[in-house]
Short mmCIF file of C-alpha atoms in Angstrom, two decimals:
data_model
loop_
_atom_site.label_atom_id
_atom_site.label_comp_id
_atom_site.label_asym_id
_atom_site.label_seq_id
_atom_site.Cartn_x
_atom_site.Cartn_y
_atom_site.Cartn_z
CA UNK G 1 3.33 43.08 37.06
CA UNK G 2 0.53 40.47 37.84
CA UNK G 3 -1.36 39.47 34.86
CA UNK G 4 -5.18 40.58 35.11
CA UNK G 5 -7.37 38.14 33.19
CA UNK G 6 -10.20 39.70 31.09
CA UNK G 7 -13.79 39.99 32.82
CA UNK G 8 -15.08 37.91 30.22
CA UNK G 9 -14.30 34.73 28.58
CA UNK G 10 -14.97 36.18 24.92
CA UNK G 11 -12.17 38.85 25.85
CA UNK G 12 -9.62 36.30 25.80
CA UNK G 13 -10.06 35.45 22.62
CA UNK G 14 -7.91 36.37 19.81
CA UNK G 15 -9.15 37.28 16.29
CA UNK G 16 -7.54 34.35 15.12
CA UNK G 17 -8.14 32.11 17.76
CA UNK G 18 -11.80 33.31 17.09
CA UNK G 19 -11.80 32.36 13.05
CA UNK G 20 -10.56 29.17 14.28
CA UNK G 21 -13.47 28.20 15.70
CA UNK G 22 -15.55 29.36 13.29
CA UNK G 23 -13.18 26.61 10.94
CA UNK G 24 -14.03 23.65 13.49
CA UNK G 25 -17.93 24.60 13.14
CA UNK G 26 -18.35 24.98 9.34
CA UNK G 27 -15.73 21.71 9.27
CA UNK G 28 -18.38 19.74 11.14
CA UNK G 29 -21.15 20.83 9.69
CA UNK G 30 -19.43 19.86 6.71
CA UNK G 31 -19.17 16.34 7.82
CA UNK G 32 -22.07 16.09 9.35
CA UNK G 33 -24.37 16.87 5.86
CA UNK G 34 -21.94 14.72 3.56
CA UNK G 35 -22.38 11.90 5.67
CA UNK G 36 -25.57 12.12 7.56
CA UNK G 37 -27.27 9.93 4.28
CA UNK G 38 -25.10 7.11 4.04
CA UNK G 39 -26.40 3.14 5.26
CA UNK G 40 -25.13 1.26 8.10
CA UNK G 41 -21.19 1.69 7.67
CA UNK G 42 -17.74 0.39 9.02
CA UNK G 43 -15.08 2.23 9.21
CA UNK G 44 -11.44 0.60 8.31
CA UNK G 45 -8.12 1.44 9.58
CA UNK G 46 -4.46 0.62 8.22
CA UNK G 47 -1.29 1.63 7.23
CA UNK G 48 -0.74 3.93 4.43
CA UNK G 49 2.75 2.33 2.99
CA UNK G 50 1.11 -1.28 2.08
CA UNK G 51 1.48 -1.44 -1.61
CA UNK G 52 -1.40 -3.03 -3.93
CA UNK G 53 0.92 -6.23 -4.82
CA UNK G 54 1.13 -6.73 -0.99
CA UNK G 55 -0.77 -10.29 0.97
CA UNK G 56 -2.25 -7.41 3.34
CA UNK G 57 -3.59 -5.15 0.50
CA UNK G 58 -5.30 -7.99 -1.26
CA UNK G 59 -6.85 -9.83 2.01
CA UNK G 60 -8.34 -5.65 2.76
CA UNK G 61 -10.04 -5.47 -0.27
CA UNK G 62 -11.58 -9.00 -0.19
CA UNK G 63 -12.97 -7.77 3.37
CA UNK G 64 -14.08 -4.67 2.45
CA UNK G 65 -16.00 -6.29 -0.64
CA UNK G 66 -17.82 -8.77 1.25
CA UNK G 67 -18.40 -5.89 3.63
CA UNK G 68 -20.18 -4.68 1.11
CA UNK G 69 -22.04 -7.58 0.26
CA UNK G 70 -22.91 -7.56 3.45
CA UNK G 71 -24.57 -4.59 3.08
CA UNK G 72 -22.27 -2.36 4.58
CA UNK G 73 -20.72 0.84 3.54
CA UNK G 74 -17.43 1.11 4.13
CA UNK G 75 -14.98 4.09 5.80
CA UNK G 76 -11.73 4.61 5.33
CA UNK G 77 -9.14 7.57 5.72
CA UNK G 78 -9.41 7.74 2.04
CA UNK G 79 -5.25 7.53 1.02
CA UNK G 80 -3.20 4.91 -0.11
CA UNK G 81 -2.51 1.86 1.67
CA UNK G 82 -4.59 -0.58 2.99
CA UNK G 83 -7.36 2.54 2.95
CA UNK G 84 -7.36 2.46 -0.69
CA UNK G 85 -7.74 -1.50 -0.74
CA UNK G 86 -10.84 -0.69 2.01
CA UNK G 87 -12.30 1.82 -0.35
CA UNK G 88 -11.79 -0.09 -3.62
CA UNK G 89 -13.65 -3.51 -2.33
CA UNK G 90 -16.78 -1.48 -1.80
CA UNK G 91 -16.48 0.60 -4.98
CA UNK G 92 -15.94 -2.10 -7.59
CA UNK G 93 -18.71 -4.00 -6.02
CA UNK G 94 -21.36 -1.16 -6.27
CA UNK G 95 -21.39 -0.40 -2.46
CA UNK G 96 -21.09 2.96 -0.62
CA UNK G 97 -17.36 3.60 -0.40
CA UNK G 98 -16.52 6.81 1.90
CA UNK G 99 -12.89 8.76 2.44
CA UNK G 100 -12.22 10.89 4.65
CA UNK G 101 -9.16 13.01 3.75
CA UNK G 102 -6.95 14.80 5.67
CA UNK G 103 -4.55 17.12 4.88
CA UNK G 104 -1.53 16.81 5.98
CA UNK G 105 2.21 18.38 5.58
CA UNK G 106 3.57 15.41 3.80
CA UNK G 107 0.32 15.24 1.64
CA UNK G 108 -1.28 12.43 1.44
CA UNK G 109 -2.72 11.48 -2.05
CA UNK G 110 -6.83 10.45 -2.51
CA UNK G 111 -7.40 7.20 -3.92
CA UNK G 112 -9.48 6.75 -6.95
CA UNK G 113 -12.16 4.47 -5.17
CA UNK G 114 -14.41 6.95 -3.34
CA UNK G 115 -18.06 7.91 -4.67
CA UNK G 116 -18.45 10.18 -1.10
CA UNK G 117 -15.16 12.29 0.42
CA UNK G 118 -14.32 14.68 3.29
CA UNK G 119 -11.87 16.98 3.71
CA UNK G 120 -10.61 18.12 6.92
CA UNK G 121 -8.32 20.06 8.43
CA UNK G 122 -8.66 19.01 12.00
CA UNK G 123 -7.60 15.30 13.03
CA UNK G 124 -9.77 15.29 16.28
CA UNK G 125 -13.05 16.31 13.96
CA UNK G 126 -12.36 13.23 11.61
CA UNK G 127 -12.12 11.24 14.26
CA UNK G 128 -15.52 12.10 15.18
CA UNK G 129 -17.28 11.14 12.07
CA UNK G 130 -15.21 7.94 12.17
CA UNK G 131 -17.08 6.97 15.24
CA UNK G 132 -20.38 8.71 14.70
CA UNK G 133 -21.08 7.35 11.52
CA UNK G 134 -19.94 3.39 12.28
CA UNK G 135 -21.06 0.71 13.41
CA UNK G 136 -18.05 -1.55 14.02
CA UNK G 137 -14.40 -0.62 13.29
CA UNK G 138 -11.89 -3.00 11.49
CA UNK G 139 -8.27 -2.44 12.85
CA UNK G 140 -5.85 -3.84 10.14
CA UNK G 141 -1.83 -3.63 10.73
CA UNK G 142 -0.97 -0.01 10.30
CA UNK G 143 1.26 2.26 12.47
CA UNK G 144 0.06 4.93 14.96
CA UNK G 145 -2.94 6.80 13.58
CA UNK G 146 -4.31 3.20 13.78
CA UNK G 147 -3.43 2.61 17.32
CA UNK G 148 -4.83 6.12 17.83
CA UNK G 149 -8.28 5.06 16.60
CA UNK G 150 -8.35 1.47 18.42
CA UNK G 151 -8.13 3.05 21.39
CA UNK G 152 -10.18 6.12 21.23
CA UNK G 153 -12.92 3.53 20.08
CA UNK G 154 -11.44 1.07 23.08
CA UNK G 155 -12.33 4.40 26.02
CA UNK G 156 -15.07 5.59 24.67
CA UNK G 157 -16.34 1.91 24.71
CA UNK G 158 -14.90 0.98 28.16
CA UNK G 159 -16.25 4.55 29.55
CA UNK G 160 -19.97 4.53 28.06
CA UNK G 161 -19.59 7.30 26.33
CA UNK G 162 -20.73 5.14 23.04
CA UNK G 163 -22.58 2.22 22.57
CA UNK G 164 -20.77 -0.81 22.07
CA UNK G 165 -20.03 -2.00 18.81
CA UNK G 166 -17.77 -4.79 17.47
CA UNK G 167 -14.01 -4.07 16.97
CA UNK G 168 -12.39 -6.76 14.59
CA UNK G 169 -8.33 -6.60 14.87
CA UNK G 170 -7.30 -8.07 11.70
CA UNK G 171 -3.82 -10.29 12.02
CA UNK G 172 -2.82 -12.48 14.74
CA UNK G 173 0.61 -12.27 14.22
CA UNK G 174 0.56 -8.37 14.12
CA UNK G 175 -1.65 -8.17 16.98
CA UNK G 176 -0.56 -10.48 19.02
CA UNK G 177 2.33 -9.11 20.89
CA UNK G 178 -0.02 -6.40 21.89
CA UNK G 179 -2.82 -8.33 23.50
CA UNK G 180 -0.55 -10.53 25.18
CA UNK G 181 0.53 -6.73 26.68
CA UNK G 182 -2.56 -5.95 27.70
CA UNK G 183 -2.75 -8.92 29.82
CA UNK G 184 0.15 -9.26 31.15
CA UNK G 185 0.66 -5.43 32.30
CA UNK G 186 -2.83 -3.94 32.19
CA UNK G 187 -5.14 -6.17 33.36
CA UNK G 188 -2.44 -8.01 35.77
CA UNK G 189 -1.69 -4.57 37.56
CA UNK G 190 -5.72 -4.25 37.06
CA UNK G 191 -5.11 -0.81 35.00
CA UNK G 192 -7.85 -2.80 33.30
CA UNK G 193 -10.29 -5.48 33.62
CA UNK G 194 -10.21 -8.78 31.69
CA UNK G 195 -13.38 -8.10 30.10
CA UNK G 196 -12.17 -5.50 28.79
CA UNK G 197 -10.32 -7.39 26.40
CA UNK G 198 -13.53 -8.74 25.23
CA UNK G 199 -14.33 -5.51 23.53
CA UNK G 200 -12.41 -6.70 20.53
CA UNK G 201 -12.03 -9.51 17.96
CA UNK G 202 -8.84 -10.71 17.02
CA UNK G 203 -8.86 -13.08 13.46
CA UNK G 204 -6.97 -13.61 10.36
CA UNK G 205 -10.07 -14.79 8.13
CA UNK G 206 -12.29 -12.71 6.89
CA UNK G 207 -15.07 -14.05 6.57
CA UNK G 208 -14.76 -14.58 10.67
CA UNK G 209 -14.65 -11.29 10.66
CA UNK G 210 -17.81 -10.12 8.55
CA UNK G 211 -19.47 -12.81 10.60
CA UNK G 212 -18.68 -11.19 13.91
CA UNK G 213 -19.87 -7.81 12.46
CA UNK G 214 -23.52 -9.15 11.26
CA UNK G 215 -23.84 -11.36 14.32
CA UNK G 216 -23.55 -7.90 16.59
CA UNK G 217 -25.01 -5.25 13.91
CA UNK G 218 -28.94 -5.77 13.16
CA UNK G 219 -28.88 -3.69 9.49
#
């Protein structure tokens, strides 16, 4: 029997498929009044699994600090990891320090250092308030929701779909075997250009770093 799709969009809609997007509205809605008030921000990415006592942990929460004294607020994803060191820079120096949780099967616990948080349910909604709400994004070493951030920011960027703000990748060493891929497959099979690698930043000091940011980013 040949299947015979409903006359109407609507009609192919399930009950459940139909709560759902009722979810994905009222979820960015959500986002959109809890953050539509906060100041010029940056939003920070890195691994969960860094502990506090690590190099990495320490150097994030120096940057995020003078982030702040730059008068920046600061995003992270809100966990543990280098996002709490991102979060608790800004908080203990009096800035803006915003986390936005998401829930996950193996749960991720909120850090302590957030005075604004969102929840969500939907990973492709967070992203969205990652991007809408900054002005630059800080990569730091991190594993493959960090990669999936770079290079959403990196398309949307390359694509004009967004106006182009700075990307700092934080850690030569960590970073490096990367770029060096990007050259020497992408832009030398011309998958990409080679100003496209001049989206990005790539430093192990940060004070470079929140340099590069104000020098791009009139507050």
């Amino acid at each position: 029997m040949i299947h015979r799709s409903k006359q109407y969009m609507i009609d192919d809609l399930s009950m459940q498929e139909s709560w759902r997007l009722f979810k994905i509205m009222a979820e960015i809605v959500d986002g959109f009044e809890t953050l539509s008030d906060i100041g010029p921000a940056v939003s920070m990415f890195g691994s969960a699994r860094v502990k506090p006592d690590h190099p990495l942990y320490k150097q994030t929460e120096q940057l995020s600090k003078m982030l702040s004294k730059a008068g920046f607020s600061v995003i992270t994803g809100g966990g543990p990891g280098l996002m709490e060191a991102g979060n608790k820079g800004a908080f203990e120096n009096g800035g803006e320090s915003i986390g936005l949780h998401i829930h996950l099967p193996m749960e991720q616990h909120n850090n302590p250092f957030m005075n604004v948080r969102c929840d969500f349910r939907y990973f492709f909604i967070r992203k969205l308030m990652f991007i809408k709400y900054a002005m630059a994004y800080v990569a730091l070493p991190g594993g493959y929701g960090t990669l999936d951030e770079l290079a959403e920011a990196l398309v949307l960027i390359q694509t004009h779909r967004i106006k182009p703000f700075p990307i700092v990748l934080m850690g030569t060493e960590f970073w490096g075997g990367l770029i060096d891929w990007f050259r020497d497959q992408l832009v030398a099979n011309k998958f990409c250009e080679e100003e496209d690698l001049d989206l990005f930043k790539v430093t192990d000091d940060p004070k470079e770093a929140v340099a590069y940011i104000k020098k791009h980013v009139v507050l």
